Amino acid sequence: MKAAQLPTRPEGAAPVATSRPARRRTPVPTRFLPVIATFVLFVAMFGVGSVRYEGFASGQVVANLFIDNAFLIVLAVGMTFVILTGGIDLSVGSVVALSTMVAAAGLQAGWSAPLTILAVLAMGSGFGLLMGLVIHYFEIQPFIVTLAGLFLARGLCYVISVESIPIKDDTFRSIATGVIELPGGTVITPSVVIALVVVAVAAYVLHLTRFGRTVYAVGGSESSARLMGLATARAKVGVYVISGFCSALAGLLFSFYMLSGYSLHAVGMELDAIAAVVIGGTLLSGGVGLVVGSLLGVLVLGTIQTFISFEGTLSSWWTKIAIGTLLLIFIVMQRLFVGRKA
Amino acid sequence: MTQTQADDLRPTTAEPVVLMRGISIEFPGVKALQDVDLTLRPGEVHALMGENGAGKSTLIKALTGVYTPDAGTTTLNGVQVAFHGPAAAQSAGISTVYQEVNLCSNLSVAENILLGREPRRLGGIDGRAMRARSAEVLARMGLDVDPASILSSHPIAIQQLVAIARAVEIDSRVLILDEPTSSLDADEVAELFRVIRSLRDEGVAIVFVSHFLEQVFEISDRMTVLRNGRVVGEYATAELTRLELVSAMLGREMDLLEEIERAVAESAPSDATDTPLVRVTGLGRTGAIEPFDLTIRAGEVVGLAGLLGSGRTELARLLFAADRADAGHVEVDGRPLRLRGPRSAIAAGIAFCSEDRKGEGLVADLSIRDNLVLAMQAARGWARPIPRRTKDELVEKYIEALDIRPGNPDALIGNLSGGNQQKVLLARWLVTEPRLLILDEPTRGIDVGAKAQIQKLVADLAAGGMAVLYISAELEEVVRLSDRVVVLRDHRKIAELDGRDVSVSDVMALIASGDQADHRSGGTERKAS
Amino acid sequence: MSTATPVTFAARARQSRLTWPLLALVALLLVNVVVTPSFFSLRIQDGHLYGSLIDILKNGAPTLLIALGMTLVIATRGIDLSVGAIVAISGAVTCTYIAGAPDPTSASAAIIGLSMALGLCVLLGLWNGFLVSVLGIQPIIATLVLMTAGRGIAMLVTDGQIITVTNPAYRQIGAGFLVLPISILISLAVLAAVAVVTRRTALGMLIESVGVNPEASRLAGVQARTIIWTVYVFAALCAGVAGLMISSNVSAADANNAGLWIEMDAILAVVIGGTSLAGGRYSLTGTLVGALIIQTLTTTVYTAGIAPEITLLFKAVVVIAVCLLQSPRARAALRRGKTPPPVVPDAGTPSAAPDLGVLADVPGPVAPASTSSSHSAQKAGQR
């Protein structure tokens, strides 16, 4: 869509029927504002970092942001789908852990790497499908169902093993240690490519397919979407399948990153994913948001951690406090923004 | 609005599009429809009339596949059909536009028109084609709306027209409009009617459901009247007088209207020269209503007339302190009142029944009893519960006095009909024994019988010494009930007409004076969001 | 109400939302008796009551306490995710103060420490309430802020260490006895107090009204903002006391792990007890049963000799089972083919029953049941 073509309603002015009047054309439609705010924040944080710390403003630091958070990007993409329909998926962190466990245990049992990867992805999608079906057909709140999913996945981890399982498979190790050199000497990992492909595919699905538009429609008004004859059931269940798939994929990326399967991997990662989505400008009430925003949200979270590692003397708990504070700022901003519109 | 001047009855030799025969639907314990026939012909506006609960919605839902009839047949163009859900009906060419706009306000106008049928190109939705196609439909309907704009940036009236545009785009042969005008002002209604007529001329069969009799007479060619789940009859609009229609809808309850007249006549203001109960000076709020003065005496009904968005609701909300005023002050009994919120207004004896019954009135999951005592309990504070016996007595008294049905105090208010819900909300305020009762659209969307009962109640209350500020889109109601009529336009008080010799046309002339385009500005922002 | 329609106990039980949770609890207890025949036995030693049942109550006391606060928050259509973090902060503040006090073993150090902690909890509750009621932010995100930042704050207080204290007075809260463990007595006292305060006064009705329709309540003169604010402060205070119990029981503050997931347990307890996350009508008895189910489950897994980590698995199964059994849709699916759904248009007693509400909503056809039955009747009508 061409941004320049979209007129926005003059702020504060009353809406006018049969709008002939002042059709002011502002360059940026309001719905992109949150994402732009996130982008500005990211750039500003990076600018501050570059001024404060030597070596901060290098391509590799940016690349590392992607490398260290590839799994979180994938996770946030899946979460964006769910939140766009007005739902929530608390199970993602546990599904990541379960995926690392299944991968590690599978490989240990002698499965081939492709089979393992397929099995993990199928498991994640199936898990999401199950939750989606329960949410949609039994009309139980997503919060509760995915909370049960959180417990279930974590519990299954322990059933597989209480101990950490190392991954020794060659394919996994080669993906894990593989690097792709970019012009300028910056290196990234295959995981980064996968994560960016996921973002691109997600953006395509959300904006250029009927399924994607139905996701937005359901988030805007589910009953309207149903009365319009849209496939709401497919969208509502589908987003959990996507989120489950993304969690499994993120779990694979995470196992490349850690080269182990462990029940205590990714504890609380669902909160990071939700925080990234919210900071990226997606409304938790559904219907409004962009997947690019979630990507930016993850990068902002990653920058905070980079800050803390560059600072050196700061303790790790400042990360949590900083994320909480950012979350607060964005939520309050969203609130004021939406509040003014309403 | 010229009365009873319908279009000439157009020759309708065409074969019916829809023939429903012998439709019966039974819900547990209720026969919602019994042996109902409905015939829809192309190029005809067919009004479906009846009180609330007469079976109009059920019949529409039976036609659109929301309900499956227990008996009877539906044929579409001579072929017998049975839809499983609105989507199936829609794809067969039967579209419905509901009272609450059923679109997604977070998406663009073009998307709302084409959602589910987006043009595709190269494996993706073609945004440009989509905007072009919807622009075409909008132009065909004579609407100047940017297809790329977000739906929520438009007022309800436009959203409703977009919903119709969606139906037009589907190429619907049957278009059902369920109370489409209840939140539109006169200009917007005219715009809607223009669109309806042009669709009719294109051969669409239109079902029009409305509580506004003038509108029905203005737009419809033919009507089917339902009462208690049965068809009273099918009439050509031009051959029916208003009185005949009302008596067909009401049956024996016809004398209620006369009763209102009588009650109103009896309750002449006893002592209008008394010191004012409420005196408002320069009260206003930027963007809502310009500073105004208003005096209300005990035992007086003051009517507020004006189009939707003229500031009538805003005025009421300021007086009740539901919104904060940024200028002016209010005196009650000559003592200044600090309006800090609804509680301070309530403490001063002011009560306010909002026009938005569902959003701002009902506490749907609680019982009639809890809803009825809510305001009284809130005024007492949580620490002083109303004793059980007092509560029961109050509830029993008002259920009987206002004829609330069902009379079971434990029934959830959400399950009641609109008229009965409104009565409970009225009762909620009456138990607090207010001195000034502000009623915003108390009769909107409720059946004629309940309308009459509520108007009679207002007259009686005023006769008993209560001051009432009465807001309604139906000028006849305002004029009939009021001792004085305050006229608003464009967020401004433009006139105050004293006495009982005001006529509807006087008020209309005042409202209509001034620039046409001005009427449209502002107003619906609270609804549009 | 008291019309002649004979309502059998079975029919009433079928409608009550508490039936299934209660059955689940009984089933769990029976499993325990089968596994350990001495499960129900109680013994008195040094004037203290011991036994498996007491253990369940004692270990469940913090969850119950938090769930009580959560019930009221959920009734106002809110949710408080930050209680786990508040548990950690409360323990951290108290233990850090005691450890740094001039006399770390004195009762006064304990009292000052816990007063500081509870004071801070009230502030945190005010903060949550401010975000929700004044700024109008969705509760789930508003409290997500403190959930994320709170544990960081707790670690900031303890400097990332596990602080251990040896203070006999402080130890009483979590490990002390007054025939029964003191923590049980505290939780039950709070339960009774909440029941009396909300059901004997009009507070419960006003909370429900705010939960169902905040704007309508405000226009009816209900101080919706104050009520919402109050329930968040109360929830934070409950979490603070629970934090004291937990840290006092082990005489240590572990900012990382104290109260981890306890917000989820508390929410589960509320939901299992039949209070809808959509707000409105709530059941304190239900919450009690819900909290007991969760704790009994944990104990059962222990006594059955299953690896304790797998408790999560059972929790998931119980949650799903109970939620499915409460879901009108699932109930309708179960019933399909057997008997048509019972239509009870007028069923339901007022929730604000004049007698002690906690008990009143156990056996009768409680109000929520009538919601669900009318709901299913509608569904049946649409077919």
CSV table of C-alpha atoms in Angstrom, one decimal, chain A residues 1-2 5-7 9 14-20 23 25 31 204 207-210 213-214 216-221 223-230 286-288 341-342, chain B residues 86-87 90 98 101-104 106-107 111-112 115-118 120 123-125 128 131 144-146 148-150 153-155 158 166 188 191 520 522-525 528-529:
chain,number,residue,atom,x,y,z
A,1,MET,CA,0.0,0.0,0.0
A,2,LYS,CA,1.2,3.4,-0.8
A,5,GLN,CA,-2.2,7.9,-0.6
A,6,LEU,CA,-3.8,7.3,2.8
A,7,PRO,CA,-5.4,10.4,4.2
A,9,ARG,CA,-8.4,12.2,9.8
A,14,ALA,CA,-14.9,15.7,14.4
A,15,PRO,CA,-15.5,13.1,11.8
A,16,VAL,CA,-17.4,14.6,8.9
A,17,ALA,CA,-20.1,12.8,7.0
A,18,THR,CA,-19.8,12.5,3.3
A,19,SER,CA,-16.4,13.8,3.6
A,20,ARG,CA,-15.9,16.5,1.0
A,23,ARG,CA,-8.9,16.0,3.1
A,25,ARG,CA,-2.9,14.4,3.3
A,31,ARG,CA,-1.3,3.2,12.0
A,204,TYR,CA,3.3,-11.6,3.0
A,207,HIS,CA,-1.0,-8.4,4.1
A,208,LEU,CA,-1.4,-10.2,0.9
A,209,THR,CA,-3.5,-13.3,1.6
A,210,ARG,CA,-7.1,-13.7,2.6
A,213,ARG,CA,-6.7,-10.2,6.2
A,214,THR,CA,-9.1,-12.5,8.1
A,216,TYR,CA,-7.0,-8.7,11.1
A,217,ALA,CA,-10.7,-8.8,10.7
A,218,VAL,CA,-11.2,-11.3,13.5
A,219,GLY,CA,-9.1,-9.0,15.7
A,220,GLY,CA,-11.2,-6.0,14.7
A,221,SER,CA,-14.5,-7.7,15.3
A,223,SER,CA,-18.7,-11.3,15.1
A,224,SER,CA,-18.6,-9.0,12.1
A,225,ALA,CA,-16.0,-11.1,10.4
A,226,ARG,CA,-18.3,-14.2,10.9
A,227,LEU,CA,-21.3,-12.3,9.6
A,228,MET,CA,-19.3,-11.3,6.6
A,229,GLY,CA,-18.9,-14.9,5.8
A,230,LEU,CA,-15.1,-15.0,6.5
A,286,GLY,CA,-6.1,-7.2,18.5
A,287,GLY,CA,-6.6,-5.9,15.0
A,288,VAL,CA,-3.8,-3.4,14.8
A,341,LYS,CA,-8.4,8.9,18.8
A,342,ALA,CA,-11.4,7.4,20.6
B,86,PRO,CA,-25.3,-16.2,7.0
B,87,ALA,CA,-22.3,-17.0,4.8
B,90,GLN,CA,-24.8,-14.2,1.4
B,98,TYR,CA,-27.6,-4.8,10.9
B,101,VAL,CA,-22.7,-1.9,12.0
B,102,ASN,CA,-21.1,-5.3,11.5
B,103,LEU,CA,-17.9,-4.4,9.8
B,104,CYS,CA,-14.3,-4.3,11.0
B,106,ASN,CA,-9.8,-1.4,12.2
B,107,LEU,CA,-9.6,-2.1,8.4
B,111,GLU,CA,-11.2,-4.0,2.7
B,112,ASN,CA,-14.5,-3.9,4.4
B,115,LEU,CA,-13.2,-8.8,2.6
B,116,GLY,CA,-13.3,-12.4,1.6
B,117,ARG,CA,-13.5,-11.6,-2.1
B,118,GLU,CA,-10.3,-9.6,-2.6
B,120,ARG,CA,-5.8,-11.3,-6.4
B,123,GLY,CA,-0.5,-15.0,-5.6
B,124,GLY,CA,-1.3,-12.0,-3.4
B,125,ILE,CA,-4.1,-9.6,-2.8
B,128,ARG,CA,-4.7,-1.3,-6.2
B,131,ARG,CA,-9.3,0.2,-4.1
B,144,ASP,CA,-17.6,10.3,-1.8
B,145,VAL,CA,-15.6,8.2,0.5
B,146,ASP,CA,-11.9,7.4,0.2
B,148,ALA,CA,-8.2,3.6,1.5
B,149,SER,CA,-9.3,5.4,4.6
B,150,ILE,CA,-9.8,3.4,7.8
B,153,SER,CA,-12.5,7.4,10.9
B,154,HIS,CA,-16.0,7.7,9.5
B,155,PRO,CA,-19.3,8.4,11.3
B,158,ILE,CA,-21.1,6.4,6.5
B,166,ARG,CA,-20.5,-4.4,0.5
B,188,GLU,CA,-28.1,10.9,6.8
B,191,GLU,CA,-28.8,10.0,2.0
B,520,ARG,CA,-23.5,17.2,9.4
B,522,GLY,CA,-19.4,16.8,14.5
B,523,GLY,CA,-21.7,14.9,16.6
B,524,THR,CA,-21.1,11.3,16.1
B,525,GLU,CA,-17.6,11.1,17.4
B,528,ALA,CA,-17.9,6.4,15.7
B,529,SER,CA,-15.1,5.2,17.9
